[in-house]
Protein backbone atom coordinates (compact mmCIF):
# COMPACT_ATOMS: atom_id res chain seq x y z
CA UNK A 1 0.00 0.00 0.00
CA UNK A 2 1.10 3.55 -0.67
CA UNK A 3 1.02 6.02 2.21
CA UNK A 4 -2.21 7.58 1.00
CA UNK A 5 -3.75 4.10 0.65
CA UNK A 6 -2.76 3.37 4.25
CA UNK A 7 -4.49 6.54 5.46
CA UNK A 8 -7.56 5.60 3.42
CA UNK A 9 -7.48 2.08 4.89
CA UNK A 10 -7.39 3.57 8.41
CA UNK A 11 -10.24 5.96 7.62
CA UNK A 12 -12.35 3.21 6.07
CA UNK A 13 -11.76 0.95 9.07
CA UNK A 14 -12.74 3.78 11.35
CA UNK A 15 -15.92 4.35 9.36
CA UNK A 16 -16.82 0.68 9.92
CA UNK A 17 -16.14 1.08 13.65
CA UNK A 18 -18.31 4.19 13.86
CA UNK A 19 -21.10 2.35 12.03
CA UNK A 20 -20.81 -0.70 14.35
CA UNK A 21 -19.84 -2.79 11.33
CA UNK A 22 -16.37 -4.14 12.17
CA UNK A 23 -15.17 -6.74 9.69
CA UNK A 24 -12.96 -8.42 12.29
CA UNK A 25 -10.64 -9.80 9.58
CA UNK A 26 -7.16 -11.23 10.23
CA UNK A 27 -7.75 -12.22 13.86
CA UNK A 28 -7.78 -16.00 13.51
CA UNK A 29 -5.45 -19.00 13.73
CA UNK A 30 -4.48 -18.71 10.09
CA UNK A 31 -3.36 -15.16 10.56
CA UNK A 32 -1.41 -16.04 13.71
CA UNK A 33 0.39 -18.78 11.78
CA UNK A 34 1.32 -16.42 8.94
CA UNK A 35 2.67 -13.87 11.41
CA UNK A 36 5.11 -16.29 13.04
CA UNK A 37 7.33 -15.52 10.03
CA UNK A 38 7.44 -11.81 10.89
CA UNK A 39 5.47 -8.58 10.87
CA UNK A 40 4.94 -5.80 8.37
CA UNK A 41 2.41 -3.49 10.03
CA UNK A 42 1.24 -0.85 7.56
CA UNK A 43 0.97 1.88 10.19
CA UNK A 44 2.26 2.90 13.58
CA UNK A 45 -0.17 4.42 16.05
CA UNK A 46 0.94 6.32 19.16
CA UNK A 47 -2.12 6.57 21.38
CA UNK A 48 -3.12 7.15 24.97
CA UNK A 49 -3.37 4.16 27.33
CA UNK A 50 -6.98 5.12 28.11
CA UNK A 51 -9.16 1.98 28.11
CA UNK A 52 -11.78 3.73 26.01
CA UNK A 53 -9.34 4.33 23.15
CA UNK A 54 -8.39 1.10 21.38
CA UNK A 55 -6.61 1.74 18.07
CA UNK A 56 -7.03 -1.81 16.72
CA UNK A 57 -10.80 -1.50 17.15
CA UNK A 58 -11.05 2.14 16.14
CA UNK A 59 -9.40 1.33 12.79
CA UNK A 60 -10.89 -2.17 12.48
CA UNK A 61 -7.49 -3.82 12.08
CA UNK A 62 -6.39 -7.39 12.59
CA UNK A 63 -3.25 -8.99 13.96
CA UNK A 64 -0.01 -7.59 12.58
CA UNK A 65 -1.65 -4.65 10.81
CA UNK A 66 -0.82 -1.74 13.09
CA UNK A 67 2.14 -1.29 15.42
CA UNK A 68 0.57 0.33 18.46
CA UNK A 69 2.52 2.26 21.08
CA UNK A 70 0.48 3.39 24.06
CA UNK A 71 1.28 5.67 26.96
CA UNK A 72 -0.90 8.04 28.94
CA UNK A 73 -1.15 11.32 27.06
CA UNK A 74 0.39 9.78 23.89
CA UNK A 75 3.60 11.62 24.70
CA UNK A 76 6.93 11.49 22.88
CA UNK A 77 9.40 10.18 25.44
CA UNK A 78 12.55 8.11 24.92
CA UNK A 79 10.67 4.83 25.11
CA UNK A 80 7.81 5.73 22.78
CA UNK A 81 10.19 7.31 20.28
CA UNK A 82 12.44 4.24 20.40
CA UNK A 83 9.49 1.91 19.86
CA UNK A 84 8.42 3.90 16.81
CA UNK A 85 12.00 3.97 15.53
CA UNK A 86 12.04 0.19 15.69
CA UNK A 87 8.89 -0.10 13.57
CA UNK A 88 10.19 2.44 11.04
CA UNK A 89 13.62 0.85 10.76
CA UNK A 90 12.74 -2.84 10.98
CA UNK A 91 9.06 -3.35 10.14
CA UNK A 92 8.76 -1.11 7.10
CA UNK A 93 5.86 0.95 8.45
CA UNK A 94 5.49 4.18 6.49
CA UNK A 95 2.61 5.99 8.19
CA UNK A 96 2.68 7.17 11.80
CA UNK A 97 -0.45 8.46 13.53
CA UNK A 98 -0.26 10.30 16.86
CA UNK A 99 -3.77 10.02 18.29
CA UNK A 100 -5.02 12.12 21.17
CA UNK A 101 -8.55 11.76 22.43
CA UNK A 102 -11.53 13.61 23.89
CA UNK A 103 -11.39 14.23 27.66
CA UNK A 104 -7.87 12.85 28.07
CA UNK A 105 -7.15 12.37 31.78
CA UNK A 106 -3.43 12.88 31.36
CA UNK A 107 -3.90 16.24 29.66
CA UNK A 108 -6.50 17.20 32.26
CA UNK A 109 -4.07 16.30 35.06
CA UNK A 110 -1.25 18.21 33.40
CA UNK A 111 -3.46 21.30 33.20
CA UNK A 112 -4.51 20.90 36.84
CA UNK A 113 -0.86 20.73 37.92
CA UNK A 114 0.19 19.95 41.48
CA UNK A 115 2.40 17.18 42.80
CA UNK A 116 1.38 13.71 41.65
CA UNK A 117 4.63 11.99 42.62
CA UNK A 118 7.83 11.46 40.67
CA UNK A 119 6.56 9.19 37.92
CA UNK A 120 3.33 10.95 37.02
CA UNK A 121 5.00 14.36 37.34
CA UNK A 122 7.61 13.20 34.84
CA UNK A 123 5.02 11.89 32.41
CA UNK A 124 2.91 15.03 32.63
CA UNK A 125 5.97 17.24 32.03
CA UNK A 126 5.88 15.99 28.44
CA UNK A 127 2.44 17.62 28.02
CA UNK A 128 3.46 20.99 29.50
CA UNK A 129 4.74 22.43 26.18
CA UNK A 130 1.29 21.94 24.61
CA UNK A 131 -0.36 23.73 27.52
CA UNK A 132 2.14 26.58 27.23
CA UNK A 133 1.41 26.85 23.51
CA UNK A 134 -2.28 27.45 24.21
CA UNK A 135 -3.88 30.54 25.69
CA UNK A 136 -4.93 30.34 29.34
CA UNK A 137 -8.41 28.87 29.65
CA UNK A 138 -8.19 26.84 26.44
CA UNK A 139 -10.57 23.92 26.48
CA UNK A 140 -9.03 20.53 27.35
CA UNK A 141 -9.92 18.97 24.00
CA UNK A 142 -8.17 21.79 22.14
CA UNK A 143 -5.06 21.23 24.28
CA UNK A 144 -5.32 17.52 23.43
CA UNK A 145 -5.23 18.44 19.73
CA UNK A 146 -2.31 20.80 20.27
CA UNK A 147 -0.47 18.05 22.16
CA UNK A 148 -1.03 15.58 19.32
CA UNK A 149 0.31 17.98 16.70
CA UNK A 150 3.30 18.92 18.85
CA UNK A 151 4.11 15.26 19.54
CA UNK A 152 3.84 14.62 15.79
CA UNK A 153 6.50 17.29 15.22
CA UNK A 154 8.61 16.08 18.14
CA UNK A 155 8.85 12.59 16.67
CA UNK A 156 10.48 14.14 13.62
CA UNK A 157 12.73 16.60 15.45
CA UNK A 158 13.89 14.33 18.26
CA UNK A 159 14.60 11.20 16.24
CA UNK A 160 17.19 10.92 13.48
CA UNK A 161 15.61 7.67 12.28
CA UNK A 162 12.11 9.13 12.01
CA UNK A 163 13.33 12.56 10.88
CA UNK A 164 15.46 11.15 8.06
CA UNK A 165 12.65 8.83 6.94
CA UNK A 166 10.26 11.79 6.79
CA UNK A 167 12.77 14.01 4.94
CA UNK A 168 13.38 11.33 2.33
CA UNK A 169 9.64 10.93 1.78
CA UNK A 170 9.60 7.33 2.99
CA UNK A 171 7.47 8.03 6.06
CA UNK A 172 4.73 10.51 6.89
CA UNK A 173 3.43 11.47 10.33
CA UNK A 174 -0.14 12.53 11.10
CA UNK A 175 -1.85 13.89 14.19
CA UNK A 176 -5.37 12.71 14.94
CA UNK A 177 -8.13 13.09 17.51
CA UNK A 178 -10.42 10.32 18.72
CA UNK A 179 -13.98 11.23 19.72
CA UNK A 180 -15.02 9.11 22.68
CA UNK A 181 -18.71 9.38 21.93
CA UNK A 182 -18.88 8.67 18.20
CA UNK A 183 -15.66 6.67 17.88
CA UNK A 184 -14.70 8.84 14.94
CA UNK A 185 -11.03 9.64 14.33
CA UNK A 186 -10.43 13.12 12.94
CA UNK A 187 -7.14 13.56 11.14
CA UNK A 188 -5.84 17.00 12.16
ZN1 LIG B 1 -5.79 9.98 27.60
PDB file of C-alpha atoms and ligand atoms in Angstrom:
ATOM      1  CA  UNK A   1       0.000   0.000   0.000  1.00  0.00           C
ATOM      2  CA  UNK A   2       1.098   3.551  -0.670  1.00  0.00           C
ATOM      3  CA  UNK A   3       1.019   6.017   2.212  1.00  0.00           C
ATOM      4  CA  UNK A   4      -2.215   7.576   1.004  1.00  0.00           C
ATOM      5  CA  UNK A   5      -3.752   4.102   0.651  1.00  0.00           C
ATOM      6  CA  UNK A   6      -2.758   3.375   4.249  1.00  0.00           C
ATOM      7  CA  UNK A   7      -4.486   6.537   5.465  1.00  0.00           C
ATOM      8  CA  UNK A   8      -7.563   5.601   3.415  1.00  0.00           C
ATOM      9  CA  UNK A   9      -7.475   2.079   4.894  1.00  0.00           C
ATOM     10  CA  UNK A  10      -7.394   3.566   8.410  1.00  0.00           C
ATOM     11  CA  UNK A  11     -10.244   5.956   7.624  1.00  0.00           C
ATOM     12  CA  UNK A  12     -12.355   3.211   6.069  1.00  0.00           C
ATOM     13  CA  UNK A  13     -11.762   0.946   9.066  1.00  0.00           C
ATOM     14  CA  UNK A  14     -12.744   3.784  11.351  1.00  0.00           C
ATOM     15  CA  UNK A  15     -15.925   4.354   9.364  1.00  0.00           C
ATOM     16  CA  UNK A  16     -16.824   0.675   9.922  1.00  0.00           C
ATOM     17  CA  UNK A  17     -16.137   1.079  13.645  1.00  0.00           C
ATOM     18  CA  UNK A  18     -18.305   4.192  13.856  1.00  0.00           C
ATOM     19  CA  UNK A  19     -21.103   2.354  12.029  1.00  0.00           C
ATOM     20  CA  UNK A  20     -20.814  -0.701  14.350  1.00  0.00           C
ATOM     21  CA  UNK A  21     -19.836  -2.792  11.328  1.00  0.00           C
ATOM     22  CA  UNK A  22     -16.374  -4.137  12.175  1.00  0.00           C
ATOM     23  CA  UNK A  23     -15.173  -6.740   9.687  1.00  0.00           C
ATOM     24  CA  UNK A  24     -12.962  -8.421  12.290  1.00  0.00           C
ATOM     25  CA  UNK A  25     -10.644  -9.798   9.584  1.00  0.00           C
ATOM     26  CA  UNK A  26      -7.161 -11.229  10.235  1.00  0.00           C
ATOM     27  CA  UNK A  27      -7.749 -12.224  13.857  1.00  0.00           C
ATOM     28  CA  UNK A  28      -7.780 -15.998  13.513  1.00  0.00           C
ATOM     29  CA  UNK A  29      -5.453 -19.000  13.733  1.00  0.00           C
ATOM     30  CA  UNK A  30      -4.483 -18.709  10.087  1.00  0.00           C
ATOM     31  CA  UNK A  31      -3.358 -15.158  10.562  1.00  0.00           C
ATOM     32  CA  UNK A  32      -1.408 -16.036  13.715  1.00  0.00           C
ATOM     33  CA  UNK A  33       0.392 -18.778  11.785  1.00  0.00           C
ATOM     34  CA  UNK A  34       1.323 -16.417   8.941  1.00  0.00           C
ATOM     35  CA  UNK A  35       2.666 -13.871  11.410  1.00  0.00           C
ATOM     36  CA  UNK A  36       5.107 -16.290  13.035  1.00  0.00           C
ATOM     37  CA  UNK A  37       7.326 -15.524  10.031  1.00  0.00           C
ATOM     38  CA  UNK A  38       7.437 -11.812  10.886  1.00  0.00           C
ATOM     39  CA  UNK A  39       5.472  -8.581  10.874  1.00  0.00           C
ATOM     40  CA  UNK A  40       4.940  -5.798   8.373  1.00  0.00           C
ATOM     41  CA  UNK A  41       2.406  -3.493  10.032  1.00  0.00           C
ATOM     42  CA  UNK A  42       1.239  -0.846   7.556  1.00  0.00           C
ATOM     43  CA  UNK A  43       0.975   1.881  10.195  1.00  0.00           C
ATOM     44  CA  UNK A  44       2.263   2.902  13.580  1.00  0.00           C
ATOM     45  CA  UNK A  45      -0.172   4.424  16.048  1.00  0.00           C
ATOM     46  CA  UNK A  46       0.935   6.321  19.159  1.00  0.00           C
ATOM     47  CA  UNK A  47      -2.120   6.574  21.379  1.00  0.00           C
ATOM     48  CA  UNK A  48      -3.118   7.151  24.975  1.00  0.00           C
ATOM     49  CA  UNK A  49      -3.369   4.161  27.329  1.00  0.00           C
ATOM     50  CA  UNK A  50      -6.978   5.116  28.112  1.00  0.00           C
ATOM     51  CA  UNK A  51      -9.156   1.982  28.109  1.00  0.00           C
ATOM     52  CA  UNK A  52     -11.780   3.727  26.007  1.00  0.00           C
ATOM     53  CA  UNK A  53      -9.344   4.329  23.150  1.00  0.00           C
ATOM     54  CA  UNK A  54      -8.387   1.097  21.379  1.00  0.00           C
ATOM     55  CA  UNK A  55      -6.607   1.742  18.073  1.00  0.00           C
ATOM     56  CA  UNK A  56      -7.031  -1.806  16.724  1.00  0.00           C
ATOM     57  CA  UNK A  57     -10.797  -1.500  17.147  1.00  0.00           C
ATOM     58  CA  UNK A  58     -11.053   2.144  16.137  1.00  0.00           C
ATOM     59  CA  UNK A  59      -9.397   1.334  12.786  1.00  0.00           C
ATOM     60  CA  UNK A  60     -10.888  -2.166  12.482  1.00  0.00           C
ATOM     61  CA  UNK A  61      -7.493  -3.819  12.082  1.00  0.00           C
ATOM     62  CA  UNK A  62      -6.392  -7.392  12.590  1.00  0.00           C
ATOM     63  CA  UNK A  63      -3.247  -8.993  13.958  1.00  0.00           C
ATOM     64  CA  UNK A  64      -0.013  -7.589  12.578  1.00  0.00           C
ATOM     65  CA  UNK A  65      -1.651  -4.647  10.810  1.00  0.00           C
ATOM     66  CA  UNK A  66      -0.817  -1.739  13.094  1.00  0.00           C
ATOM     67  CA  UNK A  67       2.143  -1.292  15.425  1.00  0.00           C
ATOM     68  CA  UNK A  68       0.573   0.334  18.455  1.00  0.00           C
ATOM     69  CA  UNK A  69       2.522   2.257  21.080  1.00  0.00           C
ATOM     70  CA  UNK A  70       0.485   3.391  24.055  1.00  0.00           C
ATOM     71  CA  UNK A  71       1.283   5.668  26.956  1.00  0.00           C
ATOM     72  CA  UNK A  72      -0.902   8.037  28.943  1.00  0.00           C
ATOM     73  CA  UNK A  73      -1.150  11.315  27.058  1.00  0.00           C
ATOM     74  CA  UNK A  74       0.388   9.779  23.891  1.00  0.00           C
ATOM     75  CA  UNK A  75       3.605  11.617  24.696  1.00  0.00           C
ATOM     76  CA  UNK A  76       6.927  11.485  22.884  1.00  0.00           C
ATOM     77  CA  UNK A  77       9.405  10.178  25.438  1.00  0.00           C
ATOM     78  CA  UNK A  78      12.547   8.108  24.923  1.00  0.00           C
ATOM     79  CA  UNK A  79      10.668   4.831  25.111  1.00  0.00           C
ATOM     80  CA  UNK A  80       7.808   5.726  22.778  1.00  0.00           C
ATOM     81  CA  UNK A  81      10.193   7.308  20.283  1.00  0.00           C
ATOM     82  CA  UNK A  82      12.445   4.242  20.397  1.00  0.00           C
ATOM     83  CA  UNK A  83       9.494   1.910  19.856  1.00  0.00           C
ATOM     84  CA  UNK A  84       8.416   3.901  16.814  1.00  0.00           C
ATOM     85  CA  UNK A  85      12.003   3.971  15.534  1.00  0.00           C
ATOM     86  CA  UNK A  86      12.038   0.186  15.692  1.00  0.00           C
ATOM     87  CA  UNK A  87       8.893  -0.096  13.570  1.00  0.00           C
ATOM     88  CA  UNK A  88      10.194   2.441  11.038  1.00  0.00           C
ATOM     89  CA  UNK A  89      13.621   0.852  10.763  1.00  0.00           C
ATOM     90  CA  UNK A  90      12.740  -2.842  10.982  1.00  0.00           C
ATOM     91  CA  UNK A  91       9.060  -3.347  10.144  1.00  0.00           C
ATOM     92  CA  UNK A  92       8.761  -1.109   7.103  1.00  0.00           C
ATOM     93  CA  UNK A  93       5.857   0.947   8.452  1.00  0.00           C
ATOM     94  CA  UNK A  94       5.493   4.182   6.485  1.00  0.00           C
ATOM     95  CA  UNK A  95       2.610   5.986   8.191  1.00  0.00           C
ATOM     96  CA  UNK A  96       2.684   7.170  11.800  1.00  0.00           C
ATOM     97  CA  UNK A  97      -0.446   8.455  13.534  1.00  0.00           C
ATOM     98  CA  UNK A  98      -0.264  10.302  16.862  1.00  0.00           C
ATOM     99  CA  UNK A  99      -3.767  10.022  18.293  1.00  0.00           C
ATOM    100  CA  UNK A 100      -5.015  12.124  21.167  1.00  0.00           C
ATOM    101  CA  UNK A 101      -8.550  11.762  22.435  1.00  0.00           C
ATOM    102  CA  UNK A 102     -11.528  13.606  23.889  1.00  0.00           C
ATOM    103  CA  UNK A 103     -11.391  14.233  27.664  1.00  0.00           C
ATOM    104  CA  UNK A 104      -7.868  12.848  28.067  1.00  0.00           C
ATOM    105  CA  UNK A 105      -7.153  12.372  31.782  1.00  0.00           C
ATOM    106  CA  UNK A 106      -3.426  12.879  31.360  1.00  0.00           C
ATOM    107  CA  UNK A 107      -3.900  16.237  29.661  1.00  0.00           C
ATOM    108  CA  UNK A 108      -6.497  17.201  32.263  1.00  0.00           C
ATOM    109  CA  UNK A 109      -4.067  16.298  35.061  1.00  0.00           C
ATOM    110  CA  UNK A 110      -1.251  18.213  33.404  1.00  0.00           C
ATOM    111  CA  UNK A 111      -3.461  21.299  33.202  1.00  0.00           C
ATOM    112  CA  UNK A 112      -4.510  20.904  36.843  1.00  0.00           C
ATOM    113  CA  UNK A 113      -0.865  20.732  37.923  1.00  0.00           C
ATOM    114  CA  UNK A 114       0.189  19.947  41.484  1.00  0.00           C
ATOM    115  CA  UNK A 115       2.402  17.180  42.799  1.00  0.00           C
ATOM    116  CA  UNK A 116       1.383  13.707  41.653  1.00  0.00           C
ATOM    117  CA  UNK A 117       4.627  11.991  42.616  1.00  0.00           C
ATOM    118  CA  UNK A 118       7.830  11.458  40.667  1.00  0.00           C
ATOM    119  CA  UNK A 119       6.563   9.192  37.923  1.00  0.00           C
ATOM    120  CA  UNK A 120       3.332  10.951  37.021  1.00  0.00           C
ATOM    121  CA  UNK A 121       5.004  14.356  37.340  1.00  0.00           C
ATOM    122  CA  UNK A 122       7.614  13.197  34.844  1.00  0.00           C
ATOM    123  CA  UNK A 123       5.019  11.892  32.411  1.00  0.00           C
ATOM    124  CA  UNK A 124       2.910  15.035  32.628  1.00  0.00           C
ATOM    125  CA  UNK A 125       5.969  17.236  32.033  1.00  0.00           C
ATOM    126  CA  UNK A 126       5.877  15.995  28.436  1.00  0.00           C
ATOM    127  CA  UNK A 127       2.443  17.615  28.024  1.00  0.00           C
ATOM    128  CA  UNK A 128       3.461  20.994  29.504  1.00  0.00           C
ATOM    129  CA  UNK A 129       4.736  22.426  26.178  1.00  0.00           C
ATOM    130  CA  UNK A 130       1.294  21.944  24.605  1.00  0.00           C
ATOM    131  CA  UNK A 131      -0.357  23.730  27.522  1.00  0.00           C
ATOM    132  CA  UNK A 132       2.143  26.579  27.229  1.00  0.00           C
ATOM    133  CA  UNK A 133       1.411  26.849  23.512  1.00  0.00           C
ATOM    134  CA  UNK A 134      -2.285  27.454  24.214  1.00  0.00           C
ATOM    135  CA  UNK A 135      -3.884  30.542  25.690  1.00  0.00           C
ATOM    136  CA  UNK A 136      -4.935  30.342  29.341  1.00  0.00           C
ATOM    137  CA  UNK A 137      -8.406  28.868  29.648  1.00  0.00           C
ATOM    138  CA  UNK A 138      -8.190  26.842  26.439  1.00  0.00           C
ATOM    139  CA  UNK A 139     -10.572  23.920  26.482  1.00  0.00           C
ATOM    140  CA  UNK A 140      -9.028  20.533  27.351  1.00  0.00           C
ATOM    141  CA  UNK A 141      -9.922  18.972  23.997  1.00  0.00           C
ATOM    142  CA  UNK A 142      -8.172  21.788  22.141  1.00  0.00           C
ATOM    143  CA  UNK A 143      -5.061  21.232  24.276  1.00  0.00           C
ATOM    144  CA  UNK A 144      -5.318  17.520  23.428  1.00  0.00           C
ATOM    145  CA  UNK A 145      -5.226  18.436  19.729  1.00  0.00           C
ATOM    146  CA  UNK A 146      -2.311  20.800  20.269  1.00  0.00           C
ATOM    147  CA  UNK A 147      -0.474  18.047  22.160  1.00  0.00           C
ATOM    148  CA  UNK A 148      -1.030  15.577  19.317  1.00  0.00           C
ATOM    149  CA  UNK A 149       0.310  17.978  16.701  1.00  0.00           C
ATOM    150  CA  UNK A 150       3.304  18.925  18.853  1.00  0.00           C
ATOM    151  CA  UNK A 151       4.111  15.261  19.539  1.00  0.00           C
ATOM    152  CA  UNK A 152       3.843  14.619  15.785  1.00  0.00           C
ATOM    153  CA  UNK A 153       6.496  17.293  15.224  1.00  0.00           C
ATOM    154  CA  UNK A 154       8.612  16.080  18.136  1.00  0.00           C
ATOM    155  CA  UNK A 155       8.847  12.588  16.667  1.00  0.00           C
ATOM    156  CA  UNK A 156      10.476  14.137  13.622  1.00  0.00           C
ATOM    157  CA  UNK A 157      12.728  16.599  15.448  1.00  0.00           C
ATOM    158  CA  UNK A 158      13.888  14.327  18.264  1.00  0.00           C
ATOM    159  CA  UNK A 159      14.603  11.197  16.242  1.00  0.00           C
ATOM    160  CA  UNK A 160      17.188  10.916  13.482  1.00  0.00           C
ATOM    161  CA  UNK A 161      15.614   7.670  12.277  1.00  0.00           C
ATOM    162  CA  UNK A 162      12.106   9.128  12.006  1.00  0.00           C
ATOM    163  CA  UNK A 163      13.330  12.562  10.880  1.00  0.00           C
ATOM    164  CA  UNK A 164      15.461  11.145   8.065  1.00  0.00           C
ATOM    165  CA  UNK A 165      12.646   8.833   6.944  1.00  0.00           C
ATOM    166  CA  UNK A 166      10.256  11.793   6.785  1.00  0.00           C
ATOM    167  CA  UNK A 167      12.769  14.006   4.942  1.00  0.00           C
ATOM    168  CA  UNK A 168      13.385  11.331   2.329  1.00  0.00           C
ATOM    169  CA  UNK A 169       9.645  10.930   1.780  1.00  0.00           C
ATOM    170  CA  UNK A 170       9.598   7.332   2.988  1.00  0.00           C
ATOM    171  CA  UNK A 171       7.472   8.030   6.065  1.00  0.00           C
ATOM    172  CA  UNK A 172       4.730  10.510   6.893  1.00  0.00           C
ATOM    173  CA  UNK A 173       3.434  11.471  10.328  1.00  0.00           C
ATOM    174  CA  UNK A 174      -0.145  12.529  11.103  1.00  0.00           C
ATOM    175  CA  UNK A 175      -1.849  13.891  14.187  1.00  0.00           C
ATOM    176  CA  UNK A 176      -5.368  12.706  14.937  1.00  0.00           C
ATOM    177  CA  UNK A 177      -8.128  13.095  17.507  1.00  0.00           C
ATOM    178  CA  UNK A 178     -10.423  10.321  18.718  1.00  0.00           C
ATOM    179  CA  UNK A 179     -13.977  11.233  19.715  1.00  0.00           C
ATOM    180  CA  UNK A 180     -15.022   9.108  22.676  1.00  0.00           C
ATOM    181  CA  UNK A 181     -18.714   9.377  21.925  1.00  0.00           C
ATOM    182  CA  UNK A 182     -18.876   8.669  18.199  1.00  0.00           C
ATOM    183  CA  UNK A 183     -15.662   6.671  17.882  1.00  0.00           C
ATOM    184  CA  UNK A 184     -14.705   8.844  14.936  1.00  0.00           C
ATOM    185  CA  UNK A 185     -11.030   9.641  14.334  1.00  0.00           C
ATOM    186  CA  UNK A 186     -10.435  13.118  12.944  1.00  0.00           C
ATOM    187  CA  UNK A 187      -7.137  13.565  11.144  1.00  0.00           C
ATOM    188  CA  UNK A 188      -5.838  16.997  12.158  1.00  0.00           C
TER     189      UNK A 188
HETATM  190 ZN1  LIG B   1      -5.794   9.980  27.605  1.00  0.00          ZN
END
